[in-house]
Amino acid sequence: MTKRYDRAEKLSSSAGSIVFDADVLVLGGGPAGTWAAISAAEHGARVVLADKGFCGTSGATAAAGTGVWYVDPVPEHREAAMAGREKLGGYLQDRRWMARVLDRTYAQSNQLADWGYPYPADEDGKPQRNSLQGPEYMRLMRKRTKQAGVTILDHSPALELLVDGNGVVAGAAGLRRQKGDRWAVNAKAVVIATGGCAFLSKTLGSNVLTGDGYLLAAEAGAEFTSMEFSNAYAISPAFGSVTKTLFYSWASFTDQQGSVIPGASSKGGRSVIARALRKGPVFAQLDEADAETQRHMRVSQPNFFLPFDRTGIDPFTQRFPITLRLEGTVRGTGGLRIVDDSCATTVPGLYAAGDAATRELICGGFTGGGSHNAAWAMSSGYWAGQGAAEFARQLGATVGRQAFRRGTIGLRSGNGRTLQGGALARSVQDEVFPYELNYFREAGRLGESLNRLDGLWSEASHAASPDEQELLRAREAAAMLATARWMYRSALARQESRGMHRRDDYPEQDDRYRHYVTSGGLDDVWTSARPLVWAQYSEAAE
Amino acid sequence: MIEVIDAERCTACDICVNVCPTNVFDKTDGIPTIARQSDCQTCFLCELYCPEDALFVSPFADAPQAIDVAALKEAAVLGSYRRAVGWVDESCHLRAADRSYRLFGH
């Protein structure tokens, strides 16, 4: 039996703008967004999904391949999977969330198999579901999203949220950049699934991820958490974009003269690589991969070999220069703060999923890599879509509801220069790319950087809106700037080293900081400490 | 970065214009143009989606390169990524060839 879905309604389509009426609007069409859209539709909502690029190729997953935190429901295996990374994450994870993500990821992965995802089987014929090929996965997700009756708007970046008189989110508005006009969606709930922020570093597939959803959520009053865990850097060939750090666990790392760099490693020795890169070029060679491993690598991640095959380098027998590209909050664990099991944010009607949301609940302060993020995208997408659909249902009819545009920076007629997105983005990169500022943090350097970032914000927030062609670039740069300020303010507040956050001036983990750092604000950025759930319980029991 | 739309092979289907996540191409009356090369994130996805093997993405992410299209065709580089992931009939078995489960935990 084919299930019939109600579609979102096109209210008007005049020259210059198109308006839809929907129950749920999903911003972002990567894994989290598509899962959210399908879930909302399955829970009875009329759904619109708007993606800045193209749903199916947008985001960090589509271009790559990703592990998935998929663990058979065998209690010992599940326990080991949860316990395995608690130390690395600085004991900030939440066991209850880890367990429900493992359950949900198992269900969603098996759903993918039912939909025809070509999972491989091992030598014994057992299906292997702990890895996904990005292009294949996201092509399928686009198809299933359409089949669920979701209206997809491609090349339609959101610029700002709409909020009603009671502060409840009422939709969003944006650009259709290939049509040169505007869109607006009146919706009863909105899911932010716009990914993290990688600051246009060209880490694979991530240049669409500029923190856009953070900015428009913050303009509606949303809060963030764990933004200090935002300094993930990935290894790539120095000239290229393909970041597949897993394969570098078979690499040796050498300096210009060919001497092995002591302690350099993809796992547990990446900071050594960062320090070596400050002195001169660093080279890698995957010389520890035997012939069988090499064959597995080739079929598992064909794009890893494009930079090599196309430059005539044999990465197994020849040295090649490498660099570290900032992955920011994409592989950090910070993001929008969620307040309940349905992935609601602190703003009524606003939900968050995937890398746009915090992953502190399952990763603590250290990235679980693609694997945990992929599991989180499936799970939080499913929950956020369901939660948003339920919120919309309870809200009921909204005829005559007034909606107000909440966009600020880059969208107003300022009193001076126009906001220059390209130049601003480069200025932000100058503050977040350098290893001595972001990888290795210290109060003095963070403080000086924050002063410069605050100055940039003050200037940009008074600048005039640029013309239509430059508007998206300006908003992206503003989102990067806002993200950098939440990151560094949070990093200053955590006066210890924990997870991926390392402070030169506080090199040890300190029990007094076993809490989360909440952050927020635009003109005035603030942070505060928030206890872990178990600490709240034990306090209540006293 | 994207370097080549091969005029001989391109059928102006405009799929690349649609699928490029960073909006690098523009439609024209004829074949698309690479309108914003510096916005290319070197994700290779336009190449993967091109049904005519008409596109070439250079692996150099930060700087344009001089390209010898004839040599690329001669060496069957155009379309090589599509073949490698199994998005053509001859190699479709590769869609399920992922052996990552043998590589995790190293």
XYZ file of C-alpha atoms in Angstrom:
648
model
C 0.000 0.000 0.000
C 1.320 3.411 -0.883
C 1.003 5.890 1.920
C -0.385 9.221 0.850
C 1.150 12.333 2.250
C -0.290 15.823 2.412
C 1.986 18.298 0.726
C 2.873 21.810 1.740
C 0.730 24.375 -0.022
C 2.068 27.010 -2.367
C 0.269 30.166 -1.304
C 1.470 32.553 -3.930
C 4.031 32.807 -6.638
C 4.477 36.303 -7.894
C 7.430 37.968 -9.520
C 10.143 38.241 -6.908
C 8.899 35.792 -4.321
C 7.279 32.458 -3.592
C 5.404 31.667 -0.382
C 4.553 28.260 1.074
C 2.364 27.193 3.953
C 3.655 24.154 5.829
C 3.485 22.461 9.202
C 7.212 21.833 9.430
C 10.077 23.586 7.678
C 13.444 21.841 7.667
C 16.516 23.957 6.946
C 19.328 21.869 5.509
C 19.220 18.815 3.261
C 22.058 16.639 4.483
C 21.535 13.453 6.486
C 19.951 15.137 9.519
C 17.672 17.341 7.416
C 16.430 14.548 5.195
C 15.812 12.223 8.140
C 13.984 15.059 9.905
C 11.851 15.822 6.859
C 10.910 12.182 6.313
C 10.170 11.704 9.999
C 7.981 14.818 10.162
C 6.074 13.682 7.061
C 5.610 10.193 8.501
C 4.187 11.818 11.613
C 1.564 13.588 9.545
C 3.136 16.976 8.841
C 3.174 18.880 5.576
C 6.880 19.533 5.110
C 9.133 21.879 3.165
C 12.897 21.294 3.129
C 15.110 24.191 2.021
C 18.769 23.588 1.248
C 21.397 26.206 0.529
C 22.871 23.959 -2.149
C 21.351 20.775 -3.512
C 19.717 18.234 -1.231
C 21.695 15.112 -2.103
C 25.107 16.713 -2.574
C 25.148 19.329 0.181
C 27.084 18.824 3.360
C 29.980 16.915 4.810
C 28.488 13.453 4.243
C 27.537 13.550 0.562
C 31.062 14.073 -0.716
C 32.681 11.564 1.612
C 32.148 8.220 3.162
C 31.343 7.862 6.782
C 31.462 5.300 9.504
C 28.235 4.824 11.425
C 28.020 4.139 15.153
C 25.980 1.015 14.438
C 26.250 -1.633 17.115
C 24.284 -4.853 17.261
C 21.838 -4.920 20.175
C 24.047 -7.230 22.201
C 24.339 -5.790 25.731
C 28.108 -6.362 26.040
C 28.755 -4.785 22.637
C 26.585 -1.797 23.446
C 28.274 -1.352 26.820
C 31.722 -1.482 25.224
C 30.660 1.023 22.553
C 29.492 3.479 25.204
C 32.386 2.982 27.596
C 35.040 3.061 24.873
C 35.191 6.786 24.379
C 34.133 8.226 27.715
C 37.656 9.056 28.814
C 38.529 10.643 25.465
C 35.378 12.772 25.677
C 36.289 13.989 29.147
C 33.386 12.214 30.875
C 30.824 14.684 29.586
C 28.654 12.124 27.781
C 25.222 11.060 28.888
C 24.657 7.292 29.046
C 20.902 7.543 28.545
C 21.382 9.507 25.315
C 24.116 7.180 24.104
C 21.806 4.210 24.571
C 18.895 5.811 22.761
C 21.120 6.936 19.882
C 22.456 3.388 19.504
C 18.876 2.078 19.438
C 17.662 4.658 16.956
C 20.711 4.322 14.686
C 20.161 0.590 14.550
C 16.538 1.122 13.498
C 17.318 3.808 10.907
C 20.190 1.818 9.374
C 17.951 -1.180 8.975
C 15.375 1.107 7.402
C 18.053 2.160 4.888
C 18.659 -1.492 4.075
C 14.923 -1.969 3.473
C 14.990 1.044 1.166
C 17.687 -0.629 -0.898
C 20.932 0.890 0.328
C 23.593 -1.518 -1.016
C 25.213 -2.541 2.252
C 28.063 -5.012 1.760
C 28.152 -8.446 3.365
C 31.239 -9.993 4.912
C 32.808 -13.339 4.018
C 30.168 -15.136 6.104
C 27.339 -13.335 4.367
C 26.572 -11.114 7.359
C 25.489 -7.577 6.327
C 27.878 -4.845 7.457
C 26.085 -1.648 8.379
C 28.718 0.459 10.112
C 29.738 2.444 7.043
C 27.944 4.500 4.389
C 29.141 5.773 1.022
C 28.198 9.457 1.012
C 27.069 9.952 -2.591
C 25.077 6.705 -2.585
C 23.491 7.386 0.824
C 22.477 10.948 0.075
C 21.150 10.143 -3.409
C 18.873 7.619 -1.714
C 17.870 10.085 1.016
C 16.852 12.687 -1.570
C 14.714 10.102 -3.309
C 13.040 8.995 -0.065
C 12.478 12.622 0.969
C 10.641 13.294 -2.289
C 8.681 10.072 -1.959
C 7.567 11.163 1.501
C 5.794 14.118 -0.113
C 8.282 16.712 1.093
C 8.614 19.846 -1.029
C 12.336 20.377 -1.619
C 13.691 23.843 -2.352
C 17.235 23.525 -3.717
C 19.676 26.430 -3.896
C 17.441 28.168 -1.402
C 19.489 29.411 1.547
C 17.517 30.650 4.543
C 18.380 34.177 5.588
C 16.268 34.618 8.703
C 13.625 33.065 10.922
C 10.071 34.315 11.279
C 8.741 34.524 14.826
C 5.211 35.311 16.021
C 4.164 37.816 18.663
C 4.605 35.235 21.421
C 8.154 34.399 20.441
C 7.148 31.123 18.772
C 9.002 30.330 15.573
C 6.686 30.760 12.586
C 8.821 29.906 9.569
C 11.748 31.336 7.678
C 12.605 33.403 4.641
C 15.461 33.237 2.208
C 16.824 33.471 -1.310
C 16.419 31.309 -4.373
C 19.873 32.000 -5.622
C 19.522 30.437 -9.060
C 16.221 32.171 -9.719
C 17.204 35.535 -8.312
C 14.122 35.827 -6.128
C 12.975 35.227 -2.535
C 11.137 32.478 -0.681
C 9.178 32.438 2.543
C 7.655 29.473 4.345
C 5.023 29.982 7.009
C 5.482 26.982 9.260
C 4.361 25.896 12.717
C 7.759 24.470 13.587
C 11.268 24.697 12.136
C 14.117 22.188 12.295
C 17.643 23.592 12.000
C 19.746 20.977 10.224
C 22.245 23.248 8.536
C 25.355 21.479 9.840
C 28.245 22.937 11.765
C 30.774 25.549 10.759
C 34.058 24.680 9.034
C 34.897 28.291 8.111
C 35.308 27.717 4.348
C 38.452 25.683 4.973
C 37.716 23.362 2.015
C 37.741 20.306 4.210
C 35.844 17.820 2.071
C 32.286 18.876 1.291
C 32.190 21.444 4.067
C 32.201 24.812 2.351
C 28.421 24.957 2.553
C 28.810 24.652 6.328
C 29.288 28.208 7.538
C 27.144 28.190 10.663
C 24.162 29.832 8.931
C 21.623 27.998 11.078
C 23.395 29.036 14.275
C 23.119 32.686 13.326
C 19.446 32.716 12.490
C 18.644 30.592 15.547
C 20.636 32.971 17.751
C 18.703 35.896 16.313
C 15.569 34.187 17.622
C 17.236 33.709 21.019
C 18.591 30.160 20.837
C 21.444 29.037 23.080
C 24.579 27.009 22.358
C 26.605 24.543 24.335
C 30.082 22.974 24.215
C 31.237 25.522 21.636
C 34.773 25.270 23.045
C 34.953 21.792 21.511
C 35.342 23.245 18.056
C 38.979 22.842 17.111
C 38.995 19.646 15.091
C 41.549 19.634 12.277
C 41.676 16.928 9.599
C 44.642 15.664 7.597
C 44.594 16.194 3.836
C 47.211 16.373 1.093
C 48.592 19.925 1.280
C 47.201 20.778 -2.149
C 43.893 18.915 -1.885
C 40.521 18.765 -0.207
C 40.109 15.088 0.619
C 40.176 14.635 4.364
C 39.995 10.975 5.331
C 41.978 10.886 8.488
C 41.263 7.190 9.159
C 43.606 6.137 6.367
C 46.456 8.077 7.913
C 46.579 5.582 10.751
C 48.677 3.543 8.285
C 50.975 6.518 7.628
C 54.429 7.537 8.692
C 55.075 11.258 9.017
C 58.353 12.869 8.068
C 59.903 16.322 7.829
C 61.570 18.041 4.875
C 64.760 15.983 5.308
C 62.815 12.742 5.474
C 63.351 12.203 9.204
C 60.444 10.598 11.037
C 58.665 13.112 13.288
C 58.581 11.517 16.752
C 55.059 11.080 18.111
C 53.307 12.215 14.932
C 50.186 10.178 14.318
C 46.660 10.596 12.995
C 45.295 9.372 16.317
C 46.774 10.726 19.533
C 49.577 12.523 17.719
C 47.850 15.049 15.528
C 48.934 17.923 17.752
C 52.532 16.862 17.038
C 51.767 17.265 13.350
C 50.295 20.706 14.011
C 53.440 21.782 15.845
C 55.666 20.380 13.088
C 53.638 22.239 10.438
C 54.419 25.514 12.186
C 58.123 24.842 11.559
C 57.963 23.533 7.999
C 56.369 21.090 5.598
C 55.235 17.677 6.845
C 55.034 14.629 4.606
C 53.022 11.439 4.902
C 53.288 8.061 3.262
C 50.829 5.231 3.893
C 53.656 2.741 4.119
C 52.114 0.562 6.810
C 49.219 -0.570 4.615
C 49.753 -4.060 3.212
C 48.438 -5.087 -0.206
C 45.117 -6.314 1.157
C 44.548 -3.126 3.159
C 45.372 -1.093 0.081
C 42.691 -2.951 -1.888
C 40.139 -2.386 0.877
C 40.975 1.314 0.945
C 40.527 1.649 -2.806
C 37.021 0.199 -2.893
C 35.907 1.737 0.396
C 36.864 5.310 -0.363
C 37.501 5.887 -4.076
C 37.633 9.658 -3.654
C 40.589 9.386 -1.277
C 42.685 8.365 -4.273
C 41.575 11.099 -6.680
C 44.209 13.611 -5.498
C 46.906 10.958 -5.838
C 45.849 9.282 -9.071
C 45.457 12.673 -10.713
C 48.877 13.911 -9.704
C 50.736 10.670 -10.305
C 51.561 10.060 -6.635
C 51.500 6.550 -5.178
C 50.589 7.319 -1.546
C 51.771 3.893 -0.407
C 55.300 4.224 -1.742
C 55.844 7.966 -2.101
C 55.896 10.822 0.358
C 53.452 13.654 -0.203
C 53.024 16.961 1.673
C 50.083 17.176 4.052
C 48.268 19.886 5.925
C 45.605 20.146 8.619
C 42.331 21.719 7.589
C 39.999 23.139 10.215
C 36.769 21.201 10.621
C 35.518 23.536 13.342
C 32.221 22.517 14.847
C 31.513 20.035 12.028
C 33.714 17.582 13.869
C 33.586 19.458 17.101
C 30.851 18.538 19.520
C 29.294 21.942 20.172
C 26.148 23.377 18.661
C 22.604 24.424 19.400
C 21.557 23.436 22.880
C 18.722 20.925 22.957
C 16.514 20.699 25.995
C 14.477 17.514 25.656
C 14.239 14.122 23.978
C 12.594 15.628 20.897
C 15.646 17.836 20.198
C 13.758 21.055 20.952
C 15.934 24.130 21.442
C 15.319 26.859 24.006
C 13.103 28.682 21.457
C 9.498 27.399 21.183
C 8.867 25.720 17.831
C 12.576 25.508 16.990
C 14.314 22.117 16.808
C 17.895 21.165 16.002
C 19.392 18.059 14.424
C 22.703 16.748 13.169
C 25.900 18.756 13.402
C 23.907 21.970 13.951
C 22.969 20.564 17.350
C 25.344 19.755 20.160
C 26.813 16.245 20.131
C 28.038 16.553 23.706
C 25.441 14.015 24.847
C 27.108 11.142 22.987
C 30.634 12.466 22.363
C 31.365 14.698 25.335
C 34.283 16.941 24.476
C 35.971 14.886 21.781
C 34.706 14.106 18.319
C 33.487 10.595 17.747
C 34.420 11.275 14.142
C 32.060 10.633 11.291
C 30.740 7.543 12.983
C 29.088 9.242 15.944
C 28.045 12.239 13.891
C 26.346 9.996 11.340
C 24.515 8.136 14.105
C 23.553 11.442 15.668
C 22.259 12.806 12.335
C 19.970 9.808 11.840
C 18.758 9.798 15.411
C 18.387 13.508 16.112
C 16.896 13.985 12.643
C 14.260 11.374 13.366
C 13.457 12.853 16.791
C 13.484 16.486 15.676
C 11.172 15.721 12.750
C 8.795 13.870 15.051
C 8.991 16.590 17.709
C 8.383 19.360 15.182
C 5.399 17.515 13.689
C 3.927 17.035 17.157
C 4.508 20.705 18.053
C 2.750 21.733 14.819
C -0.189 19.431 15.554
C -0.647 20.829 19.042
C -0.400 24.391 17.786
C -3.429 23.785 15.544
C -4.710 26.433 13.176
C -2.546 29.528 12.839
C -4.709 31.500 10.443
C -4.089 35.201 10.844
C -0.958 34.694 12.934
C 1.469 37.551 12.422
C 5.078 36.687 11.756
C 8.021 38.992 12.235
C 11.414 38.770 10.561
C 14.198 38.263 13.070
C 17.244 38.709 10.851
C 19.744 41.342 11.895
C 23.317 41.563 10.668
C 23.680 42.032 6.929
C 19.947 42.460 6.433
C 19.451 46.031 7.569
C 20.008 49.376 5.922
C 23.052 50.469 7.872
C 24.487 53.913 8.171
C 27.770 53.482 6.403
C 29.684 51.009 4.286
C 28.017 47.858 2.986
C 28.964 44.561 4.562
C 31.747 42.904 2.537
C 31.247 39.173 2.985
C 34.419 38.003 1.279
C 36.718 40.276 3.245
C 34.948 39.522 6.521
C 35.199 35.768 5.961
C 38.970 36.080 5.438
C 39.315 38.127 8.602
C 37.486 35.425 10.574
C 39.661 32.717 9.024
C 42.739 34.636 10.198
C 41.454 34.164 13.765
C 40.318 30.533 13.646
C 42.727 28.765 11.251
C 46.070 29.388 13.043
C 47.066 26.453 15.232
C 48.562 28.816 17.837
C 45.143 30.414 18.329
C 42.661 27.577 17.961
C 44.452 24.235 18.282
C 46.676 25.374 21.153
C 44.712 27.843 23.221
C 45.880 30.288 25.866
C 44.094 33.096 27.715
C 46.181 35.957 26.314
C 45.974 34.868 22.699
C 42.261 33.985 22.972
C 41.526 37.341 24.575
C 43.329 39.321 21.886
C 41.607 37.338 19.182
C 38.228 37.925 20.816
C 38.912 41.658 20.912
C 39.540 41.629 17.190
C 36.458 39.456 16.555
C 34.260 41.699 18.700
C 35.555 44.695 16.745
C 34.678 42.983 13.483
C 31.196 42.246 14.813
C 30.622 45.818 15.912
C 31.647 47.086 12.500
C 29.719 44.472 10.524
C 26.531 44.791 12.538
C 26.345 48.488 11.693
C 27.140 47.970 8.018
C 24.503 48.182 5.324
C 22.988 45.189 3.616
C 24.813 44.364 0.370
C 22.994 43.800 -2.902
C 21.183 40.564 -3.651
C 24.214 38.840 -5.248
C 26.398 39.369 -2.201
C 23.755 38.894 0.466
C 24.343 35.183 1.086
C 28.107 35.650 1.281
C 27.618 38.429 3.810
C 25.315 36.328 5.992
C 27.709 33.359 5.794
C 30.606 35.530 6.902
C 28.497 36.969 9.731
C 27.583 33.441 10.835
C 31.263 32.432 10.841
C 32.057 35.518 12.886
C 29.328 34.808 15.427
C 30.468 31.179 15.659
C 34.080 32.167 16.293
C 32.984 34.430 19.143
C 30.903 31.714 20.864
C 33.838 29.331 20.406
C 36.515 31.520 21.883
C 34.340 32.929 24.675
C 33.529 29.345 25.691
C 37.181 28.364 25.349
C 38.151 31.157 27.734
C 35.528 30.004 30.231
C 36.902 26.455 30.339
C 40.145 26.950 32.265
C 41.392 23.415 31.827
C 42.175 20.939 29.049
C 39.427 18.424 28.359
C 38.419 16.503 25.248
C 39.700 18.296 22.165
C 39.909 21.635 23.984
C 43.529 22.176 25.042
C 44.814 25.138 26.958
C 48.555 25.779 27.063
C 47.991 27.661 30.337
C 45.853 24.886 31.880
C 47.236 21.629 30.453
C 45.428 19.286 32.873
C 41.834 18.139 33.163
C 40.281 19.727 36.244
C 37.316 18.146 38.070
C 35.885 21.564 38.860
C 35.125 21.938 35.152
C 33.194 18.732 34.700
C 30.194 20.677 33.458
C 28.927 22.085 30.178
C 29.552 25.636 29.006
C 26.411 27.284 27.636
C 26.834 30.307 25.381
C 24.791 32.726 23.343
C 24.210 36.315 22.389
C 25.149 38.372 19.352
C 26.112 41.931 20.262
C 27.044 40.754 23.741
C 28.320 37.183 23.871
C 27.847 35.406 27.210
C 28.714 32.050 28.735
C 27.577 30.187 31.823
C 28.282 26.821 33.443
C 25.601 24.129 33.329
C 25.764 20.939 35.389
C 25.668 17.482 33.834
C 22.376 15.621 34.169
C 23.662 13.187 36.800
C 24.950 16.130 38.827
C 21.512 17.745 38.674
C 19.961 14.521 39.921
C 22.409 14.116 42.778
C 21.870 17.750 43.751
C 18.100 17.218 43.791
C 18.550 14.144 45.974
C 20.469 16.033 48.630
C 38.740 22.824 -8.510
C 36.450 22.293 -11.455
C 38.513 22.987 -14.556
C 36.802 21.445 -17.564
C 33.382 21.240 -19.162
C 34.204 19.385 -22.335
C 32.215 21.017 -25.133
C 32.403 17.867 -27.261
C 30.734 15.667 -24.667
C 28.471 18.098 -22.811
C 24.810 17.861 -23.832
C 23.704 20.948 -21.890
C 21.532 18.831 -19.604
C 22.453 21.272 -16.783
C 22.613 18.541 -14.126
C 25.918 20.001 -12.901
C 24.271 23.403 -12.467
C 21.629 21.810 -10.270
C 23.766 19.467 -8.198
C 26.763 21.682 -7.437
C 26.328 22.436 -3.739
C 28.294 25.675 -3.958
C 26.618 26.993 -7.129
C 29.731 27.232 -9.267
C 28.056 26.866 -12.675
C 25.678 29.062 -14.618
C 23.182 27.953 -17.234
C 23.479 29.559 -20.645
C 21.711 29.150 -23.984
C 24.320 26.523 -24.756
C 26.462 24.470 -22.391
C 26.941 25.694 -18.802
C 29.828 27.914 -17.828
C 32.149 27.679 -14.817
C 31.037 31.043 -13.494
C 32.499 31.033 -9.960
C 35.496 28.707 -9.983
C 36.877 30.087 -6.729
C 33.717 28.900 -4.924
C 34.471 25.283 -5.912
C 35.122 23.135 -2.844
C 36.692 20.283 -4.842
C 34.110 17.728 -3.725
C 34.071 15.974 -7.140
C 30.278 15.559 -7.006
C 29.553 17.352 -10.301
C 31.856 14.879 -11.989
C 30.065 12.007 -10.313
C 26.639 13.199 -11.458
C 27.673 14.042 -15.054
C 26.126 11.350 -17.275
C 28.395 12.208 -20.208
C 31.784 12.160 -18.459
C 32.256 15.714 -19.651
C 33.612 17.255 -16.446
C 37.019 17.264 -14.835
C 37.746 18.394 -11.295
C 41.417 19.008 -10.678
C 42.557 17.747 -7.275
C 44.203 21.102 -6.509
C 41.740 22.749 -4.130
C 43.344 26.154 -3.758
C 44.664 27.136 -7.167
C 43.617 26.787 -10.824
C 45.751 24.516 -12.995
C 46.519 24.307 -16.702
C 44.747 21.234 -18.060
C 45.436 19.104 -21.149
C 41.948 17.831 -21.971
C 43.098 15.614 -24.829
C 45.516 13.816 -22.516
C 42.798 13.333 -19.886
C 40.526 11.763 -22.477
C 43.344 9.616 -23.814
C 44.002 8.308 -20.286
C 40.256 7.815 -19.629
C 40.454 10.098 -16.609
C 37.154 11.757 -17.451
C 34.515 9.575 -15.803
C 37.051 7.646 -13.738
C 35.459 8.620 -10.416
C 32.030 7.484 -11.605
C 33.441 4.131 -12.601
C 35.255 3.806 -9.284
C 32.096 4.234 -7.199
C 30.001 2.015 -9.434
C 27.689 4.636 -10.902
C 27.970 3.139 -14.387
C 26.580 -0.209 -15.543
C 29.976 -1.854 -16.104
C 31.067 -1.376 -12.506
C 27.783 -1.262 -10.580
C 28.942 -4.149 -8.362
C 31.294 -1.610 -6.734
C 28.349 0.130 -5.092
C 28.362 -2.655 -2.504
C 32.140 -3.120 -2.396
C 32.709 -1.038 0.761
C 35.229 -2.848 2.964
C 35.424 -0.180 5.657
C 34.442 -2.784 8.232
C 37.826 -4.374 7.573
C 39.595 -1.062 8.178
C 37.913 0.250 11.326
C 39.629 -0.294 14.629
C 43.122 -0.239 13.152
